[in-house]
mmCIF file of C-alpha atoms in Angstrom:
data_model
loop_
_atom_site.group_PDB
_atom_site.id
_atom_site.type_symbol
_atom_site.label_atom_id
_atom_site.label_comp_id
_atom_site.label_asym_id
_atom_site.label_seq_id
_atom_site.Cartn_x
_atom_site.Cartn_y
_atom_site.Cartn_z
ATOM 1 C CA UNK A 22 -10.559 18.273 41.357
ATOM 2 C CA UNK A 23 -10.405 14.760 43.231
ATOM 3 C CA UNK A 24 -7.395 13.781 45.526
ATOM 4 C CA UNK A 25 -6.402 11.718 42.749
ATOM 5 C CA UNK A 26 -6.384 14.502 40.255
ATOM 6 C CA UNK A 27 -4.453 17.011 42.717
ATOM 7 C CA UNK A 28 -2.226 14.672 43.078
ATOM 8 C CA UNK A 29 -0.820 13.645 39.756
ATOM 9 C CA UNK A 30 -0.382 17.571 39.293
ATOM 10 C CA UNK A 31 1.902 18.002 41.877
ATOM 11 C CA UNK A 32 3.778 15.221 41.310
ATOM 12 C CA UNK A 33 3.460 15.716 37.483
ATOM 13 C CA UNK A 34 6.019 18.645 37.917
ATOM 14 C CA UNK A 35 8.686 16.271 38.355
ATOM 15 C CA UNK A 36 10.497 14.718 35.126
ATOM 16 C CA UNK A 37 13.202 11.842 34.574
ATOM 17 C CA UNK A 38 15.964 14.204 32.460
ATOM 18 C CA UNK A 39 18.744 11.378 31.943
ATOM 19 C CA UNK A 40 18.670 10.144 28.664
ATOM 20 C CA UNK A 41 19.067 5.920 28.923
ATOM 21 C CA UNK A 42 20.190 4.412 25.974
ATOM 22 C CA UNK A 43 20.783 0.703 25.594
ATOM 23 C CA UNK A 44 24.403 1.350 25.302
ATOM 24 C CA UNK A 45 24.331 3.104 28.623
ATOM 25 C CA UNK A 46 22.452 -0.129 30.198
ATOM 26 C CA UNK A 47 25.178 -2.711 28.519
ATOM 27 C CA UNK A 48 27.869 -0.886 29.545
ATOM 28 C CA UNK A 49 27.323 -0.272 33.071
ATOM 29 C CA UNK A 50 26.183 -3.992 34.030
ATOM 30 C CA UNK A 51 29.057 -5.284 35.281
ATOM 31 C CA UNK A 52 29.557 -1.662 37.522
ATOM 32 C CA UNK A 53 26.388 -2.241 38.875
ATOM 33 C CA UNK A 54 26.483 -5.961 39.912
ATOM 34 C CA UNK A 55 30.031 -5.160 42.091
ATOM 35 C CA UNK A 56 28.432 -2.367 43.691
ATOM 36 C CA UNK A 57 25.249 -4.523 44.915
ATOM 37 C CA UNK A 58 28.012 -7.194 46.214
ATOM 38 C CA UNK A 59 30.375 -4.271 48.111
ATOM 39 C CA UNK A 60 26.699 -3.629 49.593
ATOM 40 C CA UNK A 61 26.363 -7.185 50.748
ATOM 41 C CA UNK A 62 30.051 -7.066 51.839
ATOM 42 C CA UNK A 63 29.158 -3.849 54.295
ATOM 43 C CA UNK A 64 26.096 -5.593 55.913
ATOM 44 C CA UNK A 65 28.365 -8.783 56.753
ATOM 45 C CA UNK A 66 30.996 -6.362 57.661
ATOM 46 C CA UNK A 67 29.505 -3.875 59.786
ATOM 47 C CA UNK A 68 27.498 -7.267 61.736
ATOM 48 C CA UNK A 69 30.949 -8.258 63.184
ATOM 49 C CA UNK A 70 32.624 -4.873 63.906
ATOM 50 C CA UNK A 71 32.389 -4.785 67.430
ATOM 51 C CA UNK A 72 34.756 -7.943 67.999
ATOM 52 C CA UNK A 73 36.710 -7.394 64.908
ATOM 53 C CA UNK A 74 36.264 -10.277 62.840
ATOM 54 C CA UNK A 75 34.624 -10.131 59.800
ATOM 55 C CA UNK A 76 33.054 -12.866 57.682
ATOM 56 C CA UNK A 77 33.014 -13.534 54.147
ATOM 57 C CA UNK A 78 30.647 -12.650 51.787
ATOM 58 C CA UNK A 79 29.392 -13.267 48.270
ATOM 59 C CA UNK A 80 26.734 -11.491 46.061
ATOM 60 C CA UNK A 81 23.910 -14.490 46.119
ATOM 61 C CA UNK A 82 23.264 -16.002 49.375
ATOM 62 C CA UNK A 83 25.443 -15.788 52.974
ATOM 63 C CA UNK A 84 25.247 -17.078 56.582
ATOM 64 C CA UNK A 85 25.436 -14.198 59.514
ATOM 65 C CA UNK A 86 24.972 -15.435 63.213
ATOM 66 C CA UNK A 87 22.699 -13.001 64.364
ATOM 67 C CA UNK A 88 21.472 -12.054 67.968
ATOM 68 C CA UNK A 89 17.932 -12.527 67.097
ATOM 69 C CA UNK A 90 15.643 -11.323 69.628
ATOM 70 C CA UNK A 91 12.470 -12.924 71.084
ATOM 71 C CA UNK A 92 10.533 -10.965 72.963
ATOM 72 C CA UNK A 93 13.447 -9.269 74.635
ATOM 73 C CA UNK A 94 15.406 -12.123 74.847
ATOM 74 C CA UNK A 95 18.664 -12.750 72.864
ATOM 75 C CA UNK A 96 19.729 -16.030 71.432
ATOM 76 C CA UNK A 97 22.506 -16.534 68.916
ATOM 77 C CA UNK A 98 21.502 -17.929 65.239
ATOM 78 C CA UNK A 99 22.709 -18.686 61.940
ATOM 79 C CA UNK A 100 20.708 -16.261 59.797
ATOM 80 C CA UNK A 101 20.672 -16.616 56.162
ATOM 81 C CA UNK A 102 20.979 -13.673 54.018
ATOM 82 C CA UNK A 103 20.279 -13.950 50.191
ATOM 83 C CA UNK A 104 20.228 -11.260 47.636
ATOM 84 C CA UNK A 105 16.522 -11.529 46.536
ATOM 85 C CA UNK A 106 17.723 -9.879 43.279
ATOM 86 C CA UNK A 107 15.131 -6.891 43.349
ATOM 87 C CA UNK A 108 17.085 -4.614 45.101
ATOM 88 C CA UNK A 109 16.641 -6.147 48.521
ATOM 89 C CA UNK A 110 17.361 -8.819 51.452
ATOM 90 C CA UNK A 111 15.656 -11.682 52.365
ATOM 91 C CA UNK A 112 16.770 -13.272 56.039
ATOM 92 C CA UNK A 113 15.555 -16.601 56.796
ATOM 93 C CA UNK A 114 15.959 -18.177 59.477
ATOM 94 C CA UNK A 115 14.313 -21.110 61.867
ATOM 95 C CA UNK A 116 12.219 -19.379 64.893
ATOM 96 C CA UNK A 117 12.612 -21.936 67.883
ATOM 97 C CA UNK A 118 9.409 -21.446 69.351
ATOM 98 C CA UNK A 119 7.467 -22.178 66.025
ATOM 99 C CA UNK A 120 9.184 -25.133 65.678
ATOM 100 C CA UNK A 121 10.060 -25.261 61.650
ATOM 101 C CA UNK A 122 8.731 -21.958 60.781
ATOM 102 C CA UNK A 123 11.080 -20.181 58.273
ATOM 103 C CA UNK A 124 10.641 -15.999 58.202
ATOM 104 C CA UNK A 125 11.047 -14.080 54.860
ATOM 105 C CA UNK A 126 11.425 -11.098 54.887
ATOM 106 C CA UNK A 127 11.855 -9.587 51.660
ATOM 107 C CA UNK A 128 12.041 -6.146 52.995
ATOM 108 C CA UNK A 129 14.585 -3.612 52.773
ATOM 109 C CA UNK A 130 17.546 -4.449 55.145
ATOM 110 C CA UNK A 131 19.958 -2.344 56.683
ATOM 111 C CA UNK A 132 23.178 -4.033 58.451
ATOM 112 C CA UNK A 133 23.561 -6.466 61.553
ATOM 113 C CA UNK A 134 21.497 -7.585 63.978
ATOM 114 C CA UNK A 135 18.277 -8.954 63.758
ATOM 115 C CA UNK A 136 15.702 -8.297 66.025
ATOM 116 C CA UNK A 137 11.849 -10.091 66.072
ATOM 117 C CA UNK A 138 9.415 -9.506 68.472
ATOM 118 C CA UNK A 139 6.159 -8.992 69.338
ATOM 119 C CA UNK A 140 6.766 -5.240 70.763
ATOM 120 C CA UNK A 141 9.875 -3.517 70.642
ATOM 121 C CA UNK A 142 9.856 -2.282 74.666
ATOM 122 C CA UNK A 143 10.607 1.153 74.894
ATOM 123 C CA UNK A 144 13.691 1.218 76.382
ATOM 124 C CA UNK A 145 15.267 -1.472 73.583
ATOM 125 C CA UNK A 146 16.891 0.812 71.822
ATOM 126 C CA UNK A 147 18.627 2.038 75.059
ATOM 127 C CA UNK A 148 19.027 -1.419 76.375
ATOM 128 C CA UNK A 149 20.750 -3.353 73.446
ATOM 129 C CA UNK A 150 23.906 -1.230 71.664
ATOM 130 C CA UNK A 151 23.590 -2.866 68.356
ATOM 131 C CA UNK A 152 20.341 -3.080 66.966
ATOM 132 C CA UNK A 153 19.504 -1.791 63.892
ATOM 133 C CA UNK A 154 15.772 -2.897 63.294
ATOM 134 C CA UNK A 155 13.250 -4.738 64.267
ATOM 135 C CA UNK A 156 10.286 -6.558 63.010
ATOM 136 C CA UNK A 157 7.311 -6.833 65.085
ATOM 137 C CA UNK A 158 5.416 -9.823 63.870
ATOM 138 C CA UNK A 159 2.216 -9.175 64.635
ATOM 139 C CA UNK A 160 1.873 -6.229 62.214
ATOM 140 C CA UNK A 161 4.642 -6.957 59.056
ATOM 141 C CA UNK A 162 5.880 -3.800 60.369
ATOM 142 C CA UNK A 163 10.218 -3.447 59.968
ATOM 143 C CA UNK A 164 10.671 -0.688 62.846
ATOM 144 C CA UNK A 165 14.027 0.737 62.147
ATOM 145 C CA UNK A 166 16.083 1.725 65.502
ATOM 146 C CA UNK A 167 19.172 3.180 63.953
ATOM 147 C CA UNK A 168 19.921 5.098 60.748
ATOM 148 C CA UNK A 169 23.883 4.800 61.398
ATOM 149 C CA UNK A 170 26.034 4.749 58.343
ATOM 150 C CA UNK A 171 27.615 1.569 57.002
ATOM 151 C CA UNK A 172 31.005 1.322 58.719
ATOM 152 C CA UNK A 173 32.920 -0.233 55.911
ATOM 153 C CA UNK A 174 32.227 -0.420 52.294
ATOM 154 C CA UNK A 175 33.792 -1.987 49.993
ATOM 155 C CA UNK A 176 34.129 -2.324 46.160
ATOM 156 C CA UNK A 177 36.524 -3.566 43.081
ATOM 157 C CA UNK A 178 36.523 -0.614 41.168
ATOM 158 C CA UNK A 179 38.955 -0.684 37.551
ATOM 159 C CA UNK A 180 39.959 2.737 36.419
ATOM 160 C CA UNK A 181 42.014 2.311 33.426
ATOM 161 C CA UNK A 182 43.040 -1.546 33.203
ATOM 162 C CA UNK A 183 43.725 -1.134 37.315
ATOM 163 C CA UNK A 184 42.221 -2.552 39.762
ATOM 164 C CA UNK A 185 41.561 -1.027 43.071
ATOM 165 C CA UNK A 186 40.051 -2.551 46.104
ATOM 166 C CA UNK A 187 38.216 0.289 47.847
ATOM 167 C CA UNK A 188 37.135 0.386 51.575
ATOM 168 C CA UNK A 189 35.385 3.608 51.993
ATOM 169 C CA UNK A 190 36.971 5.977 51.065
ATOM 170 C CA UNK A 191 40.731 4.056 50.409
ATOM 171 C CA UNK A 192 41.958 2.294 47.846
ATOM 172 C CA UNK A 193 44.548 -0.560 47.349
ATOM 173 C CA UNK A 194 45.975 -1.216 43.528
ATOM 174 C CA UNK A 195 45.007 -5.456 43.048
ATOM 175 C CA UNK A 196 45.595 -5.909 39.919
ATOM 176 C CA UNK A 197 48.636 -8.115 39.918
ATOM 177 C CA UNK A 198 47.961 -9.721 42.941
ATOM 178 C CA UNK A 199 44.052 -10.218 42.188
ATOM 179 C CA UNK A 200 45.332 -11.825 38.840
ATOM 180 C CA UNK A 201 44.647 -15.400 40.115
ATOM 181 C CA UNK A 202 41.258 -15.052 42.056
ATOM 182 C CA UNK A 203 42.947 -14.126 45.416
ATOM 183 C CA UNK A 204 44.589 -11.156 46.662
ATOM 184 C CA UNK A 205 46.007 -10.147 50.235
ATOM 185 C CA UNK A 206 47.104 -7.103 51.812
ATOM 186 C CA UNK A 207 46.193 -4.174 54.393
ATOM 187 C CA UNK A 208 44.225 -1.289 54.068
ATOM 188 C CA UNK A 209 44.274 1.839 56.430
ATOM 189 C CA UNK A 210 40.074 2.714 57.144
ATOM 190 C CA UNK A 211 39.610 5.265 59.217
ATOM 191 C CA UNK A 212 42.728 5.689 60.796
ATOM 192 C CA UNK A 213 42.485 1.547 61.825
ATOM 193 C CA UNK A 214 44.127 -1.096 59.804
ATOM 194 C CA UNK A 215 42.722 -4.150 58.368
ATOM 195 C CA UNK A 216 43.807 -7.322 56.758
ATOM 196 C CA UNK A 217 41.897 -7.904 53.600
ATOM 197 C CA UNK A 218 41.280 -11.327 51.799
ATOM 198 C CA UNK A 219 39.716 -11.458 48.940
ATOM 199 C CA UNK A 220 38.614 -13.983 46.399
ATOM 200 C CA UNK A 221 36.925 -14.373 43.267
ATOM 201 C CA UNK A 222 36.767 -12.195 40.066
ATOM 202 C CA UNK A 223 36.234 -8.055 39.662
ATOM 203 C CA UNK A 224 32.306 -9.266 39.120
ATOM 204 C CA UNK A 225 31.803 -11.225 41.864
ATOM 205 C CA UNK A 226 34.154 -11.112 44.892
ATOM 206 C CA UNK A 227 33.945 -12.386 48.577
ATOM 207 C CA UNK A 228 36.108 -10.227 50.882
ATOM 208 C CA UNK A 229 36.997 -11.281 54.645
ATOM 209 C CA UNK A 230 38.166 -8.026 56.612
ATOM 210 C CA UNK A 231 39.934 -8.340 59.940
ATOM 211 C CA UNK A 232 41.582 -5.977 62.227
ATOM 212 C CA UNK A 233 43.325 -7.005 65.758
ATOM 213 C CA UNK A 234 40.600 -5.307 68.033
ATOM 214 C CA UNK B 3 6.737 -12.827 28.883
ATOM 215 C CA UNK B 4 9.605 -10.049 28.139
ATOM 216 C CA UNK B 5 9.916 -6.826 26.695
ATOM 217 C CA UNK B 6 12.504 -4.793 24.816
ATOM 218 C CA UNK B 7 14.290 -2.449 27.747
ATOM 219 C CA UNK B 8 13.860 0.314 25.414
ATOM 220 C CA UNK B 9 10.330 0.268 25.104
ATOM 221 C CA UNK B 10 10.253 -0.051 28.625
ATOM 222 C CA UNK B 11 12.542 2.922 29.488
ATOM 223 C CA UNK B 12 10.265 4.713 26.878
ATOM 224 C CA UNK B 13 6.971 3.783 29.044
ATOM 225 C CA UNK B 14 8.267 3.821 32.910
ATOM 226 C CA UNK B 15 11.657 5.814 33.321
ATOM 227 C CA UNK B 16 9.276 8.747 34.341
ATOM 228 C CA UNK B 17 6.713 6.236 36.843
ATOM 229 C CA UNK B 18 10.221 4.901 38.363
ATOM 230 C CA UNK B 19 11.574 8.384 38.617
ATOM 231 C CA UNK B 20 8.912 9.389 40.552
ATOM 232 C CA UNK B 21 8.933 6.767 42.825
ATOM 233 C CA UNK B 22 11.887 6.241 43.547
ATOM 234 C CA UNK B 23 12.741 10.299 43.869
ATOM 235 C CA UNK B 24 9.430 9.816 46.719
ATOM 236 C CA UNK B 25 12.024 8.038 48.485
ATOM 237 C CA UNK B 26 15.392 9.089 48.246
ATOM 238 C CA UNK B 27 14.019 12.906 47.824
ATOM 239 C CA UNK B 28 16.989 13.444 45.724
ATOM 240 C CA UNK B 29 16.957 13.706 41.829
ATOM 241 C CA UNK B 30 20.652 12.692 40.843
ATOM 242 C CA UNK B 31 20.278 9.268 42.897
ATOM 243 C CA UNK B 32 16.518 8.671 41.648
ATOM 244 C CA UNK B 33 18.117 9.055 38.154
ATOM 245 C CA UNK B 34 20.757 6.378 38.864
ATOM 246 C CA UNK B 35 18.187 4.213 40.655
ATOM 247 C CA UNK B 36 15.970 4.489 37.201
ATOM 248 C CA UNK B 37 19.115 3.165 35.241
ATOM 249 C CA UNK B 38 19.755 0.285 37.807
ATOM 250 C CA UNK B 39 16.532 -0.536 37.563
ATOM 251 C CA UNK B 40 16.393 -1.045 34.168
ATOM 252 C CA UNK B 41 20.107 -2.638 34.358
ATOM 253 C CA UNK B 42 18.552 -5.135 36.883
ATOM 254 C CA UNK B 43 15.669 -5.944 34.416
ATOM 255 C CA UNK B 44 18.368 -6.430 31.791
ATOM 256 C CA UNK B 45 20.618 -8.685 33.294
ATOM 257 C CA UNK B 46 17.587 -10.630 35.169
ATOM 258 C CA UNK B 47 16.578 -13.934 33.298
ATOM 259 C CA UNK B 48 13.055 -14.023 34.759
ATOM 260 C CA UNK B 49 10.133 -14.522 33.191
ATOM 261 C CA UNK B 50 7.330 -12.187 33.251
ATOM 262 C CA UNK B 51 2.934 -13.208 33.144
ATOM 263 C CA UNK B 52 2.328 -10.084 31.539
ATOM 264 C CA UNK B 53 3.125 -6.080 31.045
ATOM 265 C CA UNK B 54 1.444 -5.153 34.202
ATOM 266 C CA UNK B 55 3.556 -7.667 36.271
ATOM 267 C CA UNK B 56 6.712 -5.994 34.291
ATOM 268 C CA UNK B 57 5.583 -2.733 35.437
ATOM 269 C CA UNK B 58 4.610 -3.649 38.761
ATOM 270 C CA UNK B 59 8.306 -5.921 39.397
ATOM 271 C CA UNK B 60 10.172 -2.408 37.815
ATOM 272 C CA UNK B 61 8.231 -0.567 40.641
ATOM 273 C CA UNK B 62 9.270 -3.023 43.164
ATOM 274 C CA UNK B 63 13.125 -3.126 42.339
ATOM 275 C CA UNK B 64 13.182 0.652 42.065
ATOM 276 C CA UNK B 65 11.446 1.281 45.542
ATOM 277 C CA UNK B 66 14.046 -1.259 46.520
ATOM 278 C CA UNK B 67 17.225 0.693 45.787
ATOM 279 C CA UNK B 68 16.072 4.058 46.838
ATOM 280 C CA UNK B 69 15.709 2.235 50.409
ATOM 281 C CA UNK B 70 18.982 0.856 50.025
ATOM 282 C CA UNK B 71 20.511 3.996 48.521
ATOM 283 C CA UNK B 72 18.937 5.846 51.655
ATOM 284 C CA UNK B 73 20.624 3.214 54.189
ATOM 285 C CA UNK B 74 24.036 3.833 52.554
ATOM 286 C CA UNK B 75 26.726 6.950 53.639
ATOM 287 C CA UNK B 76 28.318 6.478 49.958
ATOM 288 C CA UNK B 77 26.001 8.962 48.535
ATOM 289 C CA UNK B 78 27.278 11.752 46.467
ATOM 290 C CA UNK B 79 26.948 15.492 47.498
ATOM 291 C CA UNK B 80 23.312 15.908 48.086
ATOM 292 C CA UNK B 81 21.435 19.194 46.556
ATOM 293 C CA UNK B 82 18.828 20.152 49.812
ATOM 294 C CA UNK B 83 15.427 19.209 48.852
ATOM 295 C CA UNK B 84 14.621 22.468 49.209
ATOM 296 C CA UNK B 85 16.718 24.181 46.689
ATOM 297 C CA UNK B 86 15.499 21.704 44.266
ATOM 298 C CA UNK B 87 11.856 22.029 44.904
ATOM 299 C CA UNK B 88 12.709 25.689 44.259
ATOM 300 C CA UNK B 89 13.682 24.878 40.592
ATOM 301 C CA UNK B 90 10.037 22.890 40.063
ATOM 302 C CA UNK B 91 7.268 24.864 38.711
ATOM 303 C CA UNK B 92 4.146 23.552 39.689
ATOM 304 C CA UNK B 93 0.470 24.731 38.324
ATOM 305 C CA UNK B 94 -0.695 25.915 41.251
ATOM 306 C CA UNK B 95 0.162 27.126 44.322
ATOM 307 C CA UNK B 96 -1.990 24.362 45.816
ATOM 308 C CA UNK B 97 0.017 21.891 43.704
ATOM 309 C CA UNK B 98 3.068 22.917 45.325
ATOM 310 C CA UNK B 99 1.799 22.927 49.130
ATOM 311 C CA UNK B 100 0.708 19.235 48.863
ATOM 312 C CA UNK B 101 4.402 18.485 47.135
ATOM 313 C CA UNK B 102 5.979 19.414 49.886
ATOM 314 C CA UNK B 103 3.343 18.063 51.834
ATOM 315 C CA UNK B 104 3.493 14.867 50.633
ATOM 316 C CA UNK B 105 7.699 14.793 50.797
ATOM 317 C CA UNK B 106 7.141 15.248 54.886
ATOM 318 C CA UNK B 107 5.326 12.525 55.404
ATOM 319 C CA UNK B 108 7.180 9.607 56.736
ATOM 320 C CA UNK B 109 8.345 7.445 54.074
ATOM 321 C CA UNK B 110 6.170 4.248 54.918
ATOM 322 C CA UNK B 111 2.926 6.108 54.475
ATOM 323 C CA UNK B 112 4.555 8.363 51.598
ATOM 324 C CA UNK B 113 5.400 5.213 49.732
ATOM 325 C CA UNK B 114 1.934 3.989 49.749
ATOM 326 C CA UNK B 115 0.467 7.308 49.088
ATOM 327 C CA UNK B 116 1.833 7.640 45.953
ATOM 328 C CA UNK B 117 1.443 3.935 44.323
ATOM 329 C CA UNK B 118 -2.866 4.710 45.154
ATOM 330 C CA UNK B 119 -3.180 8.745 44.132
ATOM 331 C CA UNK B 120 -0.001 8.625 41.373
ATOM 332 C CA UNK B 121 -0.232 4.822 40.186
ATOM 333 C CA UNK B 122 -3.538 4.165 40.788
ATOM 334 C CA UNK B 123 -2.782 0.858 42.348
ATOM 335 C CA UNK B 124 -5.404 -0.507 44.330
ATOM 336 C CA UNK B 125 -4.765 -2.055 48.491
ATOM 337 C CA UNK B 126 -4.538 -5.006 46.855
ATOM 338 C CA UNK B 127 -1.954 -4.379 44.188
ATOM 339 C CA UNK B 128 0.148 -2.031 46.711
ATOM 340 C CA UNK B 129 0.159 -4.903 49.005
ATOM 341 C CA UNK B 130 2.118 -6.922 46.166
ATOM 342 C CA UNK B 131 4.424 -4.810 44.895
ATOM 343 C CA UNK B 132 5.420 -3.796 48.543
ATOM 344 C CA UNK B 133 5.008 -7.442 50.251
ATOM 345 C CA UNK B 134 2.877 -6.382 52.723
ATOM 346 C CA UNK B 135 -0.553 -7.355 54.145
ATOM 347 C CA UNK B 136 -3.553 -6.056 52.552
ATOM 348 C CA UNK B 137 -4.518 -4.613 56.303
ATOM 349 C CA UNK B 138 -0.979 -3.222 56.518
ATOM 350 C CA UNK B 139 -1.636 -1.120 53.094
ATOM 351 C CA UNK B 140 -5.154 -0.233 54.105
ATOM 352 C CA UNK B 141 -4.098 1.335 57.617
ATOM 353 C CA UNK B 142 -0.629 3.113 56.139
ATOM 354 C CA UNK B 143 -2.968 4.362 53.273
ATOM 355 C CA UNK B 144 -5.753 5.815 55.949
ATOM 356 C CA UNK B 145 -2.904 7.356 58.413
ATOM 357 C CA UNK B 146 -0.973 8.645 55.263
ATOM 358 C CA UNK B 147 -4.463 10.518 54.090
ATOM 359 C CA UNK B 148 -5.436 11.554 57.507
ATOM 360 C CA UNK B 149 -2.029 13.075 58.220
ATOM 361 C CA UNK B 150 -2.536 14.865 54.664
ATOM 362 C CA UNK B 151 -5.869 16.143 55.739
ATOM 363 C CA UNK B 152 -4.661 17.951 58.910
ATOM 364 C CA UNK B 153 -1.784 19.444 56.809
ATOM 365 C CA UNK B 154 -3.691 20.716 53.982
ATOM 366 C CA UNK B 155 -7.426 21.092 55.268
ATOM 367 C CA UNK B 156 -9.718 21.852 52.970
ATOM 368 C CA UNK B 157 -7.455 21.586 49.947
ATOM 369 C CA UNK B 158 -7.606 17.458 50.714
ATOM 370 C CA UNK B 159 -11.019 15.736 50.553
ATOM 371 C CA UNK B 160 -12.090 13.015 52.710
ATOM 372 C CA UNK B 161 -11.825 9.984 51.201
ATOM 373 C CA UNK B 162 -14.473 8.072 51.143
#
């Protein structure tokens, strides 16, 4: 037998058992779509959570200043996040030292800061507290320094004709208040409390999360 | 160019199963990741060139989510890999060694491993789908086989 053939054996053990109907897909688009903006929501979220204020964000396309890091060295920038609508993240941003150069990257993203540089020294990880990843230019390659959990999550989930705002694993009933595209309130997250705005519709919400730290 | 979802599901929902279970190394999210996928196709307005693009853009968005799914805490009670591959019966005993083989590999080279030996993409195709360099495909594919070769010896031919 070739590699090939060896291969598709082994893997030919494994079999999709859900049954999809169409009914199943219509049903659970508008589900789906609010989950992929609370993930959006967390990446903003979790960006700002070491000085407590947390910036908006929508499903489509959002501004983060990011520490982006050249060679080692930090430097503040607006970094624009959009929904690439296939399941992952492009940032683009402008690199200084290329002048006009915009970066894609279309790869899977995880939360916070950006980091680009040519090598990622070995004591980065030790040296900067909130890194997540890094992309080393020279070979496409996303080198991811952290596999923390998402600090806050957040979703509109409606159970019933109610509407809940969930952060992790708490809830907040919205549906009066949410009844005009805006809603305010508190929410207790892990033991801390935070002011929530949020705006839009159950589909497609921006949510602003702040807390007094 | 688009296609009835249904006669998609009919033709990939295994393909995207597989992949995206490669990934995630968990069956209950590779099943939701399936349906997402085909919810995302659904609900997406683009336009396709042909089936192969389809296929290839379904492969893409799948691969997508099980990297996302694996970056989130929100996951639901996870059965260990190992109890599952307990439930599989493979053909062989072989079949089952390069499995789990092919689960321990890190994910970068994993991912690539399977689109060339279960897909049959080629570099170039890979690199697409994935958005990566040709040279970037060719070295994860040669470190992925390499580090299958010292694992499984003889029962894993040099590729040529």
């Amino acid at each position: 037998m070739t590699n090939k053939e060896k291969y598709q054996q082994a893997f030919s053990t494994l079999k999709a058992s859900r049954k999809l109907e169409m009914e199943d897909i219509e049903m659970s688009k508008n589900v789906i779509f609010t989950k992929a903006v609370a993930v959006a929501a967390a990446i903003a979220l979790c960006f700002v959570g070491s000085n407590g204020i947390c910036y908006a964000a929508t499903g489509d396309t959002w501004v983060e200043k990011m520490i982006v890091y050249f060679n080692g060295e930090p430097k503040e920038m607006d970094v624009e996040v959009k929904d690439m609508g296939d399941g992952s993240y492009g940032y683009f941003m402008e690199i200084p030292e290329d002048g006009e150069y915009t970066m894609d990257v279309p790869e899977n993203s995880s939360r916070g800061v950006a980091v680009i540089t040519e090598e990622v020294p070995e004591d980065f990880q030790n040296s900067i507290s909130n890194i997540d990843f890094a992309l080393d230019l020279e070979s496409d390659e996303m080198v991811v320094l952290k596999g923390e959990p998402l600090e806050i999550v957040t979703s509109i989930e409606v159970v019933d004709g109610i509407q809940w705002f969930c952060a992790n694993e708490e809830r907040v009933d919205i549906t009066e208040d949410f009844a005009d595209g805006e809603a305010t309130g508190s929410i207790l997250v892990s033991g801390k409390e935070y002011a929530y705005q949020l705006t839009g519709t159950v589909d497609e919400y921006s949510v602003m999360l702040t807390s007094e730290e | 160019m688009r296609q009835p979802v249904q006669e998609l599901i009919e033709r990939y929902q295994n393909s995207l199963f597989v992949a995206a279970f490669q990934i995630c190394k968990n069956k209950e999210d590779a099943e939701d990741i399936v349906q997402d996928t085909f919810i995302q196709y659904h609900t997406t307005k683009k336009e396709y060139e042909s089936e192969e693009h389809i296929r290839a853009w379904l492969l893409r968005v799948a691969i997508n989510k099980a990297k996302n799914v694996n970056l989130t805490f929100w996951r639901r009670n996870k059965q260990p890999l190992e109890d599952y591959i307990e439930t599989l019966s493979f053909e062989t005993e072989g079949a089952g060694e390069l499995f789990e083989t092919v689960l321990g590999l890190p994910e970068k080279y994993r991912i690539v491993i399977h689109l060339f030996y279960y897909e049959e993409y080629s570099v170039q195709e890979i690199a697409k789908v994935l958005k990566l360099s040709e040279s970037n495909v060719k070295v994860r594919l040669s470190r992925g086989r390499k580090l299958l070769k010292d694992a499984l010896k003889e029962e894993w031919e040099d590729d040529k």
